[in-house]
Coordinates of C-alpha atoms and ligand atoms in Angstrom, one line a residue:
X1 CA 18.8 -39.1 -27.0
X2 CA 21.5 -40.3 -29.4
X3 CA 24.0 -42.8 -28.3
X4 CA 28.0 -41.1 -27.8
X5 CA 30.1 -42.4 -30.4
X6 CA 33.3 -44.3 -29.7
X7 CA 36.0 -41.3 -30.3
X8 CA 34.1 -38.5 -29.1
X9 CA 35.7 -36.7 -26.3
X10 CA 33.8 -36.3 -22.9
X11 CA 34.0 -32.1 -21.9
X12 CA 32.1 -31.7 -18.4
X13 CA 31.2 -28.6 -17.8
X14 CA 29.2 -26.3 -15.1
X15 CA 25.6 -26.7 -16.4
X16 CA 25.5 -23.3 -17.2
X17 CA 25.5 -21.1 -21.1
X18 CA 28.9 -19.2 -19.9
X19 CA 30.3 -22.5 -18.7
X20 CA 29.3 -24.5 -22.4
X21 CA 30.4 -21.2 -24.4
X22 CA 34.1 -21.2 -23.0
X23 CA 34.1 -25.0 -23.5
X24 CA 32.9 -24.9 -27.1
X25 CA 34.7 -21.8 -28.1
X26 CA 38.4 -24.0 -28.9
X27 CA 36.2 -26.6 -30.6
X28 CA 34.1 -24.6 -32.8
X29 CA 37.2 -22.2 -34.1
X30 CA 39.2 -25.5 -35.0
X31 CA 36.2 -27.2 -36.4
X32 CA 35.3 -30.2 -34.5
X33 CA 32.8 -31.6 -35.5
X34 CA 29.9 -32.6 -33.0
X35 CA 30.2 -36.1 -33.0
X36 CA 33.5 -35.8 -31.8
X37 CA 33.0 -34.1 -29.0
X38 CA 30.4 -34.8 -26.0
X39 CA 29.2 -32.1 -23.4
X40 CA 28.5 -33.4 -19.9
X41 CA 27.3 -31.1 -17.1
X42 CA 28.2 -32.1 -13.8
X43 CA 24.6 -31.8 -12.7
X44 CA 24.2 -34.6 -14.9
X45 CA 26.7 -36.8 -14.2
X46 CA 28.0 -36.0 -10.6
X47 CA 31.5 -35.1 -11.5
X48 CA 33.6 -34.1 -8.8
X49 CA 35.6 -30.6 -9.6
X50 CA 38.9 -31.9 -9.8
X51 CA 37.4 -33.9 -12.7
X52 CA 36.2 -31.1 -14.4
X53 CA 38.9 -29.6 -14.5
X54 CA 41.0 -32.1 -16.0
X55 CA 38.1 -32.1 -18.6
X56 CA 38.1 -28.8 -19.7
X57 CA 42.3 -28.8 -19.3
X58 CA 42.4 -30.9 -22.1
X59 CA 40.4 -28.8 -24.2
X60 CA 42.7 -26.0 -24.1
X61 CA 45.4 -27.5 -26.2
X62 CA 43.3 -27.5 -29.2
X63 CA 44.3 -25.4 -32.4
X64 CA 42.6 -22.5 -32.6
X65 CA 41.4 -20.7 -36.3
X66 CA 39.0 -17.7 -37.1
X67 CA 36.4 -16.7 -34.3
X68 CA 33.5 -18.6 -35.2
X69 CA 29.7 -16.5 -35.7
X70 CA 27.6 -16.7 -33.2
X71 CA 24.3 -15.1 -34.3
X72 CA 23.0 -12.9 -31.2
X73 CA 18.9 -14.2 -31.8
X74 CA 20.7 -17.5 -31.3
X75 CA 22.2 -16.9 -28.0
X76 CA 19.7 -15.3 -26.4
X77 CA 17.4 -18.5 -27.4
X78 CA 20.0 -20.2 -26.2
X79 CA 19.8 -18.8 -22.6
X80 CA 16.8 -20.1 -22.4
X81 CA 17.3 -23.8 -23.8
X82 CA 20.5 -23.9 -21.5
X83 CA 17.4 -23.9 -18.5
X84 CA 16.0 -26.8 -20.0
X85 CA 16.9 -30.5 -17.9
X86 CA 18.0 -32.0 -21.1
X87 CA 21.4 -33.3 -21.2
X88 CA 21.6 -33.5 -24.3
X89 CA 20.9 -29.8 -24.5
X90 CA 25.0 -29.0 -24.6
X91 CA 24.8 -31.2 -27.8
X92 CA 22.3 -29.7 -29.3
X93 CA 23.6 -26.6 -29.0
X94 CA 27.3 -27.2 -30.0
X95 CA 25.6 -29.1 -33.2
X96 CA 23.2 -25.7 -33.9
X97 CA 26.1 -23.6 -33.5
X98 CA 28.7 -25.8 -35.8
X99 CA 26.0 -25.8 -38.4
X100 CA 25.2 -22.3 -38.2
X101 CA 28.7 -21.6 -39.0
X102 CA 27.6 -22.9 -42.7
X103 CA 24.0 -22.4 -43.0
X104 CA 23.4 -18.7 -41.2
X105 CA 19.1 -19.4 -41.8
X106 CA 19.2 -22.7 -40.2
X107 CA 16.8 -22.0 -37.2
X108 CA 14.1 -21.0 -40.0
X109 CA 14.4 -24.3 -41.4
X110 CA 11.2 -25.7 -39.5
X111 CA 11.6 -29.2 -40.5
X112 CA 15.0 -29.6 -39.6
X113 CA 15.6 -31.7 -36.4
X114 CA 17.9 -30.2 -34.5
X115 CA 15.6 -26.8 -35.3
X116 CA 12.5 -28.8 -34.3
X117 CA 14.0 -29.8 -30.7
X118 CA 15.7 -26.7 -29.8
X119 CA 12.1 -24.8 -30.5
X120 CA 10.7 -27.7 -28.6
X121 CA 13.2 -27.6 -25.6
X122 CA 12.8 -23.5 -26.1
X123 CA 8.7 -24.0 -25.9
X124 CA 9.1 -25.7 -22.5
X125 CA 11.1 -23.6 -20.4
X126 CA 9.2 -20.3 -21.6
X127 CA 5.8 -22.7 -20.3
X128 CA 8.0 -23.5 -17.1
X129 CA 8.5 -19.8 -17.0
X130 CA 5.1 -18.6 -16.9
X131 CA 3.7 -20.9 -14.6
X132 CA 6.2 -20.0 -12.2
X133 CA 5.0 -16.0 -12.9
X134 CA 1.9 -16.9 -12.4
X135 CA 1.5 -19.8 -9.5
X136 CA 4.1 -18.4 -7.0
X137 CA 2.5 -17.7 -3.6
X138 CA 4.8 -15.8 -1.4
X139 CA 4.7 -16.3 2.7
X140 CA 5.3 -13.2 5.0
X141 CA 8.3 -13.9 7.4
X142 CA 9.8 -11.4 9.7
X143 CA 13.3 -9.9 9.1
X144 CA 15.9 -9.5 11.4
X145 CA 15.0 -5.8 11.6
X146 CA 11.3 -6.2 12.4
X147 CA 10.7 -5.9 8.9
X148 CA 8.5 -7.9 6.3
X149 CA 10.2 -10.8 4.1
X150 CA 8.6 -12.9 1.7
X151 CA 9.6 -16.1 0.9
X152 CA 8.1 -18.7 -1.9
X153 CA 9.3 -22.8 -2.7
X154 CA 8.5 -23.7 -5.8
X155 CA 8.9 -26.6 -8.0
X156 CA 9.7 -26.0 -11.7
X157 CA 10.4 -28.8 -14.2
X158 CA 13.6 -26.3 -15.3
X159 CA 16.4 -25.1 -13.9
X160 CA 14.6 -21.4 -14.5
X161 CA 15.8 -19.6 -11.5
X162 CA 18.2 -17.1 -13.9
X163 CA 15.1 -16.8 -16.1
X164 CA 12.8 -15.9 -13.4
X165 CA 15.1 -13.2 -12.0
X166 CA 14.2 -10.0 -13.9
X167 CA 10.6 -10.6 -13.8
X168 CA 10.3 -10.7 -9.6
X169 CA 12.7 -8.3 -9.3
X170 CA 11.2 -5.3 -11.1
X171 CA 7.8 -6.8 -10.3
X172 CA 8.5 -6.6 -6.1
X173 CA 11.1 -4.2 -6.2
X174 CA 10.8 -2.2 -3.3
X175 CA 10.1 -6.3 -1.2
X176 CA 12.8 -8.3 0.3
X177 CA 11.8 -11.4 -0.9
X178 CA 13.5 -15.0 -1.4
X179 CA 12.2 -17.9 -4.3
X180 CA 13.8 -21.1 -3.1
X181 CA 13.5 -24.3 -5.1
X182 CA 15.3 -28.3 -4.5
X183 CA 18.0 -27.1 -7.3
X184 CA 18.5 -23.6 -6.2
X185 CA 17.2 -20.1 -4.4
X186 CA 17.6 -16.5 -4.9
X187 CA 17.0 -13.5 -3.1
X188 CA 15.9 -10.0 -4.1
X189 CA 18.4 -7.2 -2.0
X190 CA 16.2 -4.0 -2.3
X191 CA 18.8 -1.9 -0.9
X192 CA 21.5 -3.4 -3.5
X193 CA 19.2 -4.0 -6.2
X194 CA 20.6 -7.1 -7.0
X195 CA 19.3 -10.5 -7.0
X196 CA 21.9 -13.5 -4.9
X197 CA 22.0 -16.7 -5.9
X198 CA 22.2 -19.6 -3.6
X199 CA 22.2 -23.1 -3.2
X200 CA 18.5 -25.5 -3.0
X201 CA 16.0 -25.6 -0.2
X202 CA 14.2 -28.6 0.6
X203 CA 10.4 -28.1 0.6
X204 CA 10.5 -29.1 4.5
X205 CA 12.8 -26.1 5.1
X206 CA 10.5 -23.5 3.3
X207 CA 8.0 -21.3 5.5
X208 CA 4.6 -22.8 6.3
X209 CA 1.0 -21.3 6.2
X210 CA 0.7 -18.1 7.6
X211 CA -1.9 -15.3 7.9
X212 CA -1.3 -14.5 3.7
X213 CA -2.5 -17.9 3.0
X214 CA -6.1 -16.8 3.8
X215 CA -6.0 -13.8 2.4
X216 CA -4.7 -15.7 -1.0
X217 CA -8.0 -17.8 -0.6
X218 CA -10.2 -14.9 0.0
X219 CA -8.6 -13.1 -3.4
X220 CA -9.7 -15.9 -5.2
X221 CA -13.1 -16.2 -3.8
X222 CA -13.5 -13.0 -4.7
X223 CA -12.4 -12.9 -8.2
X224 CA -13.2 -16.5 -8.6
X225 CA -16.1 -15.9 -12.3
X226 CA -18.1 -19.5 -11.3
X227 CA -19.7 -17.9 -14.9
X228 CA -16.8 -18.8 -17.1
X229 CA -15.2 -21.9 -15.1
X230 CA -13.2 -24.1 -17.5
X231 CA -12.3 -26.9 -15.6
X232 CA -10.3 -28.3 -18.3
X233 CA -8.7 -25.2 -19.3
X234 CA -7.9 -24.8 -15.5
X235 CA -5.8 -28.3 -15.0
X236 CA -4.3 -27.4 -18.2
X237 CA -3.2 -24.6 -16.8
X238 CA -2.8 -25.8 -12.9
X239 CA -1.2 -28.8 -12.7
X240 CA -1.8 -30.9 -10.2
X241 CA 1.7 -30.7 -8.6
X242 CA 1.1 -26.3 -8.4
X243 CA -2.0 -27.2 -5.9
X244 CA -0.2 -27.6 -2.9
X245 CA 1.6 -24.4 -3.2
X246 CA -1.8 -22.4 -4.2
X247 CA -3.7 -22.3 -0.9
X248 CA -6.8 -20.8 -2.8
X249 CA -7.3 -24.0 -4.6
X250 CA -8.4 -25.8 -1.8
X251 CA -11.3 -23.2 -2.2
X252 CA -12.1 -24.6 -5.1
X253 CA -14.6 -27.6 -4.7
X254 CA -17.0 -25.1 -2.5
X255 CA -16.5 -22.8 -4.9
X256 CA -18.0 -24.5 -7.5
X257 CA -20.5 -25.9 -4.9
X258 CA -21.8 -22.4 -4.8
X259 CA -21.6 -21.5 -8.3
X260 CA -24.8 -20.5 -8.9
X261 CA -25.6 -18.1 -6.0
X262 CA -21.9 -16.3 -6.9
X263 CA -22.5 -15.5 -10.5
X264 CA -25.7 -13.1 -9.3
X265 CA -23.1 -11.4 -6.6
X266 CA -19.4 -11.4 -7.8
X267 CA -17.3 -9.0 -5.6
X268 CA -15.1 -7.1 -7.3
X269 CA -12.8 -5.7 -4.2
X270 CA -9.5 -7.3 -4.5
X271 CA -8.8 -5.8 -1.4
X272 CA -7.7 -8.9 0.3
X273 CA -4.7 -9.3 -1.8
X274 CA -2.5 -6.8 0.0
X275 CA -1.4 -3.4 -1.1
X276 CA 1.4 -5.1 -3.5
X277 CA -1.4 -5.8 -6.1
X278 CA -1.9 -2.0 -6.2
X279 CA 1.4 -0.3 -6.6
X280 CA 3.0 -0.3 -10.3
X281 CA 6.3 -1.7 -11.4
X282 CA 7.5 1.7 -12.4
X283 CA 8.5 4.0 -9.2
X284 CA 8.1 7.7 -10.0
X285 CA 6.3 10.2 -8.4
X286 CA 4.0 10.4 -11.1
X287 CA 3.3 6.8 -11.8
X288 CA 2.4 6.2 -8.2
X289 CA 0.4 9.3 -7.6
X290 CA -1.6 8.4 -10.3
X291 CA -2.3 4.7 -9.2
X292 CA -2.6 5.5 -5.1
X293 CA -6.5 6.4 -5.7
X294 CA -7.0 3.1 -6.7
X295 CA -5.7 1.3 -3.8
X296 CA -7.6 -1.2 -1.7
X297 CA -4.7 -2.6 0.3
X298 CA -6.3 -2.0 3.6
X299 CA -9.8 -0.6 4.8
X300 CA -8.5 2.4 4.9
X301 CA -9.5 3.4 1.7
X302 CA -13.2 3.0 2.8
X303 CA -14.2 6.2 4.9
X304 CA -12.0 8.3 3.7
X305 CA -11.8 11.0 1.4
X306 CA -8.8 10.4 -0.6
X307 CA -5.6 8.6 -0.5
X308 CA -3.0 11.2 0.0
X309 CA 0.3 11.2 -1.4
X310 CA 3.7 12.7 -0.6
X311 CA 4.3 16.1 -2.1
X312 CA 7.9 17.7 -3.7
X313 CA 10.1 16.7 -6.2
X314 CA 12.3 13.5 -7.0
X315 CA 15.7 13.3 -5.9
X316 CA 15.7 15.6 -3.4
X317 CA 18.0 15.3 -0.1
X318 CA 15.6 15.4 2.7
X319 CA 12.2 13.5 2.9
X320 CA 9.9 13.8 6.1
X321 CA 7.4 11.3 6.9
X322 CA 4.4 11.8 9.3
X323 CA 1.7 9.5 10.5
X324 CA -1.2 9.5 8.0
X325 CA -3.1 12.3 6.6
X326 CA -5.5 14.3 9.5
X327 CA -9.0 15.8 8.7
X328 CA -7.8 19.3 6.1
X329 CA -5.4 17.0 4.4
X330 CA -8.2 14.3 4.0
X331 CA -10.3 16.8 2.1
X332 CA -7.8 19.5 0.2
X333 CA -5.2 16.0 -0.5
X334 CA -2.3 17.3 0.4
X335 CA -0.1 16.3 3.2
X336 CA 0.8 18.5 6.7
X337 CA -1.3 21.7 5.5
X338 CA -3.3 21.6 8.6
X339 CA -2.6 22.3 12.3
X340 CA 0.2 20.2 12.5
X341 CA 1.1 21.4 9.1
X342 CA 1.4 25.2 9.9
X343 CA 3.1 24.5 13.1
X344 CA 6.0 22.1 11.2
X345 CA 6.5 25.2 8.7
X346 CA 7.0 27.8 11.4
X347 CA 9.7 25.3 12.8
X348 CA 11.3 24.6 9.4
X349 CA 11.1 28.2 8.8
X350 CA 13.1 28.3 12.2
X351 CA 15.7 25.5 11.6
X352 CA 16.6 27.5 8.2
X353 CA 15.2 24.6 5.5
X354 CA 12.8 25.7 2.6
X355 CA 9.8 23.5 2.8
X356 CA 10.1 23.7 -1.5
X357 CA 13.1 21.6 -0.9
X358 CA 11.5 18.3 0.9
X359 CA 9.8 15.6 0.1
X360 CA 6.9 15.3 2.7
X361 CA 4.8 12.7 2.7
X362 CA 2.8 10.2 5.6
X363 CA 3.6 6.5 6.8
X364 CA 0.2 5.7 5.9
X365 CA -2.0 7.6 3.2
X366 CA -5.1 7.2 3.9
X367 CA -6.7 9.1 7.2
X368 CA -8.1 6.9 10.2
X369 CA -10.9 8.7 12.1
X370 CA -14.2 7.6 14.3
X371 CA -16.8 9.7 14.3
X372 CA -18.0 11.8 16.8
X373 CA -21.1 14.0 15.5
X374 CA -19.6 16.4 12.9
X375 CA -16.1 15.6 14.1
X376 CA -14.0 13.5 11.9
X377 CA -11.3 12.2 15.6
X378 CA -7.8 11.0 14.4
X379 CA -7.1 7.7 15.2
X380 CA -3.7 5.9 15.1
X381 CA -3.6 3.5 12.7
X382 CA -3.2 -0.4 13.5
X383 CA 0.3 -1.9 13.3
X384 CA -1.4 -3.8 10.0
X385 CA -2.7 -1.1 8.3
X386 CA 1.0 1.0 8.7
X387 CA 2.7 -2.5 7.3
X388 CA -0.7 -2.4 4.8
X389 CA 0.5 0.9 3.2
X390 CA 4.6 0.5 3.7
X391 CA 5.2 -1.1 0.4
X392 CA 4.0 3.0 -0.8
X393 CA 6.6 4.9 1.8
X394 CA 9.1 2.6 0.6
X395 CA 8.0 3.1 -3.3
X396 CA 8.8 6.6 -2.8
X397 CA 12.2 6.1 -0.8
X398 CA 12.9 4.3 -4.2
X399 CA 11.8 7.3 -6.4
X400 CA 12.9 10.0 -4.5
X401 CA 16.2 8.5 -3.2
X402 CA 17.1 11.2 -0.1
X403 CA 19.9 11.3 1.7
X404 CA 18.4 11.9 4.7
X405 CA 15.0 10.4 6.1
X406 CA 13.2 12.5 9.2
X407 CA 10.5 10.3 10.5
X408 CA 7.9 12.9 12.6
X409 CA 6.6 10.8 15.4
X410 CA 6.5 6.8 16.8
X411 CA 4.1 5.7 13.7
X412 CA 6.6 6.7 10.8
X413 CA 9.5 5.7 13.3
X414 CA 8.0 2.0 13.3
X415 CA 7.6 2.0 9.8
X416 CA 11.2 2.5 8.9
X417 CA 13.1 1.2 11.6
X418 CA 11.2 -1.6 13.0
X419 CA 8.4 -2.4 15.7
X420 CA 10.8 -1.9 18.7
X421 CA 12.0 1.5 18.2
X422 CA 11.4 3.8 20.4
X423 CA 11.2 7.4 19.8
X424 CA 11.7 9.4 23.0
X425 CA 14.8 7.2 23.9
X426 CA 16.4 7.6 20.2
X427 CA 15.3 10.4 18.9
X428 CA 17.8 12.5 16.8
X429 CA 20.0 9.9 16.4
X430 CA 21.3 8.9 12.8
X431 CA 19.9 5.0 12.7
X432 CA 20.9 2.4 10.1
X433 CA 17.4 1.4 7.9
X434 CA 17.1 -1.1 5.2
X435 CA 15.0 1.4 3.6
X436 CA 17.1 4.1 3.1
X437 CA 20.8 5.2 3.9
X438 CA 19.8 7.3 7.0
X439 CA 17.2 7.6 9.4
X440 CA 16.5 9.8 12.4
X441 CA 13.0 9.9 14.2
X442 CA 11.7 13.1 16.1
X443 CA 8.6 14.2 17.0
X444 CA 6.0 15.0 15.1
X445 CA 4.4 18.4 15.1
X446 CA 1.0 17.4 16.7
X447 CA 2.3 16.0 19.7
X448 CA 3.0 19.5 20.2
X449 CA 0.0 21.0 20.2
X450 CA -1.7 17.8 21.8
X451 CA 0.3 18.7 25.0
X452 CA -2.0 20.0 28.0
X453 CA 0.8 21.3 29.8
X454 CA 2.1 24.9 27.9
X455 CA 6.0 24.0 29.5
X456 CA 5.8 20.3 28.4
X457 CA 4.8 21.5 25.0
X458 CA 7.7 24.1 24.5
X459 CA 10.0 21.9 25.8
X460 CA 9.0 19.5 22.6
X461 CA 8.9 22.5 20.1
X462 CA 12.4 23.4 21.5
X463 CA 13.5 19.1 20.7
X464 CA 12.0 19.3 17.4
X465 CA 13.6 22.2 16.4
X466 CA 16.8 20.9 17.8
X467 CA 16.2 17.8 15.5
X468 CA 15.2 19.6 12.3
X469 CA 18.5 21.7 12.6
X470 CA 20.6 18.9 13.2
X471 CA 19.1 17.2 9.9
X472 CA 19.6 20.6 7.8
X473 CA 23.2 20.4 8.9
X474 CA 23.5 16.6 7.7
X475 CA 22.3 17.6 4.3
X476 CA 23.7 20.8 3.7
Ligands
LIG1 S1 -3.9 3.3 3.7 FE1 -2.3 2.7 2.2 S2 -2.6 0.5 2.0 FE2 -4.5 1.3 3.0 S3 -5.8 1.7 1.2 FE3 -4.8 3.6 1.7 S4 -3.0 3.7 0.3 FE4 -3.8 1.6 0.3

């Protein structure tokens, strides 16, 4: 880094791009030249405030002249050289920038100095950037609702976190999930669609292992190729300081120990992942019904027919959900056409709401049965396999965007509004959800005809039906 000369002028700023581009503005429209001035961010140089803002006081009684040109393909490679831990990066930039102000090709000049460092500065964050894409291991924590967080530490060489932002968020969109690092943390709001910045974590506050981390190690057994392991290539791409945070590279010595017998039997079933691998960045009804066949987020998939997925339109005001598809949906792939089906559309019928005006889909998509000679037996499904498949519910909250959720029975209930609820004490009441704006649980239709006793069972047809009107009236 060049030495400051004698006159230049000290300007500490915020280390961020806004913060340098207010500071410089003055300068560059009255033409100081760079080695007159010197940028210090207070990450740097551990300014207090009130000396900051002395700093950049002073800067505001220079002379202005004509706005100055800021090419846009420089500042958006500026955004990301701003990420870079250089402090001489503020420099840099101010110089590019004066120059440009003459020379409007300058960053094609590729043996140009300044040129050669900003690509080079430019060249490690985007290498920063991907590794952090492609090494971050998320933990599962609960929520204060019951419901499924996901939390990362990671160590970048950058200050990348701004960066990173887009990519996780449309990547996990429908998660709540939380990237913390020493120099700062953000967190993905699925409800606001926003991402929060905050300040550092220490690596000793960041979750521990938990169940995800075997499943991480299982993933990679299982797409592990021993057939085309570059062990080079791999620490090129791994660095040693990634390893603790990758829990499937401690896999990797007996991996390689059992090279030989895995190329003749590589599993293909990614299965082991989790159900996130499976559902696509874009949530509309077609992109998802399209990729649901393909899901292997839990066993589900395995005896089953078909995955079935929700059925209406997007945008609509009302969505019911139901427990998971039963034997006729299973083979025609379409949700509540049987028993339980006909019985829900006599009620609807009842309550006055046009089933062509819902969104109806199930908590889980895939049906659970055992066995039993030529009987296909419902089964409830696990409390695993419901948070297996919720990242799909929750996909389609996101494309269809009602006003008014109905969850039909305790398994959807659970789903949406946490472990604890319970449905015969809270039933038909409007409940708060981090999924969607409201929620009310009832029952659902085959509770009904389960019912041994014929007044026990009209006296739930007669609460449903109370239910069902009560959420017409809400959306009408
Ligand atoms: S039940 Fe849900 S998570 Fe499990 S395989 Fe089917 S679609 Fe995927």
């Amino acid at each position: 880094m060049s030495s400051v000369p004698m006159l230049a002028r000290s300007i500490v700023i915020e280390p961020t791009l806004a913060a340098w581009r207010e500071a410089a503005r003055p300068f560059l429209e009255s033409g100081v030249e760079p080695d007159l001035i010197h940028f210090v961010d207070t990450a740097a140089a551990s300014v207090q405030p009130l000396f900051v803002a002395e700093a950049l006081s002073t800067s505001a009684g220079v002379r202005t002249g004509p706005r100055p040109h800021v090419p846009s393909s420089f500042l958006r490679r500026a955004e990301t050289v701003a990420c870079h831990r250089s402090p001489g990066r503020w420099n840099l930039l101010y110089r590019l920038l004066w120059r440009l102000q003459q020379n409007r090709d300058l960053l094609r000049v590729e043996v140009d100095d300044d040129v050669i460092e900003f690509r080079r500065l430019e060249h490690q964050v985007n290498r920063d950037l991907h590794k952090m894409h492609a090494f971050i291991r998320f933990r599962r924590v609960a929520g204060d609702f019951g419901e499924e967080e996901y939390v990362a530490w990671h160590r970048p060489d950058h200050l990348i976190l701004p960066l990173a932002a887009p990519f996780f968020a449309e990547r996990f969109a429908v998660m709540r999930w939380s990237i913390l690092t020493a120099d700062a943390s953000m967190r993905w709001n699925p409800e606001m669609k926003r991402v929060e910045f905050g300040p550092g974590v220490p690596r000793e506050r960041a979750p521990e292992d938990d169940e995800l981390e075997e499943l991480w190690r299982t993933y990679y057994g299982s797409i592990f190729n021993p057939a085309r392991t570059n062990l080079r290539a791999m620490r090129a791409e791994m660095p040693a300081r990634y390893w603790k945070n990758l829990p499937e590279l401690q896999s990797m010595p007996g991996l390689l120990r059992e090279a030989g017998q895995r190329v003749a039997g590589m599993i293909e079933s990614q299965s082991a992942l989790g159900v996130m691998s499976w559902i696509p960045a874009e949530h509309t009804l077609p992109v998802l019904r399209e990729a649901i066949p393909r899901c292997r987020g839990c066993d589900l998939h395995a005896c089953a027919t078909q995955a079935v997925f929700g059925e209406g339109s997007e945008r609509v005001a009302l969505m019911l959900v139901g427990e998971q598809p039963g034997d006729e949906e299973d083979r025609r792939g379409q949700p509540f056409v049987g028993p339980a089906g006909r019985l829900l559309d006599q009620l609807l019928a009842e309550a006055g709401i046009d089933r062509g005006s819902l969104y109806v889909t199930n908590a889980v998509k895939h049906f659970k049965f055992v066995q039993r000679g030529k009987l296909r037996l419902h089964q409830s499904p696990r409390l695993s396999e419901m948070n297996a498949c919720r990242p799909w519910l929750l996909a389609e909250l996101d494309a269809v965007r009602p006003a008014l959720v109905v969850c039909l029975g305790a398994t959807a209930a659970k789903s949406l509004l946490g472990a604890k609820f319970a449905l015969m004490r809270d039933r038909g009441r409007l409940v708060s959800s981090p999924w969607a704006a409201q929620v009310m649980a009832t029952l659902h239709p085959s509770a009904i005809l389960r019912a041994t006793d014929p007044e026990r069972a009209e006296g739930m047809r007669a609460m449903l039906l109370e239910d069902l009107r009560q959420a017409r009236s809400i959306v009408a």
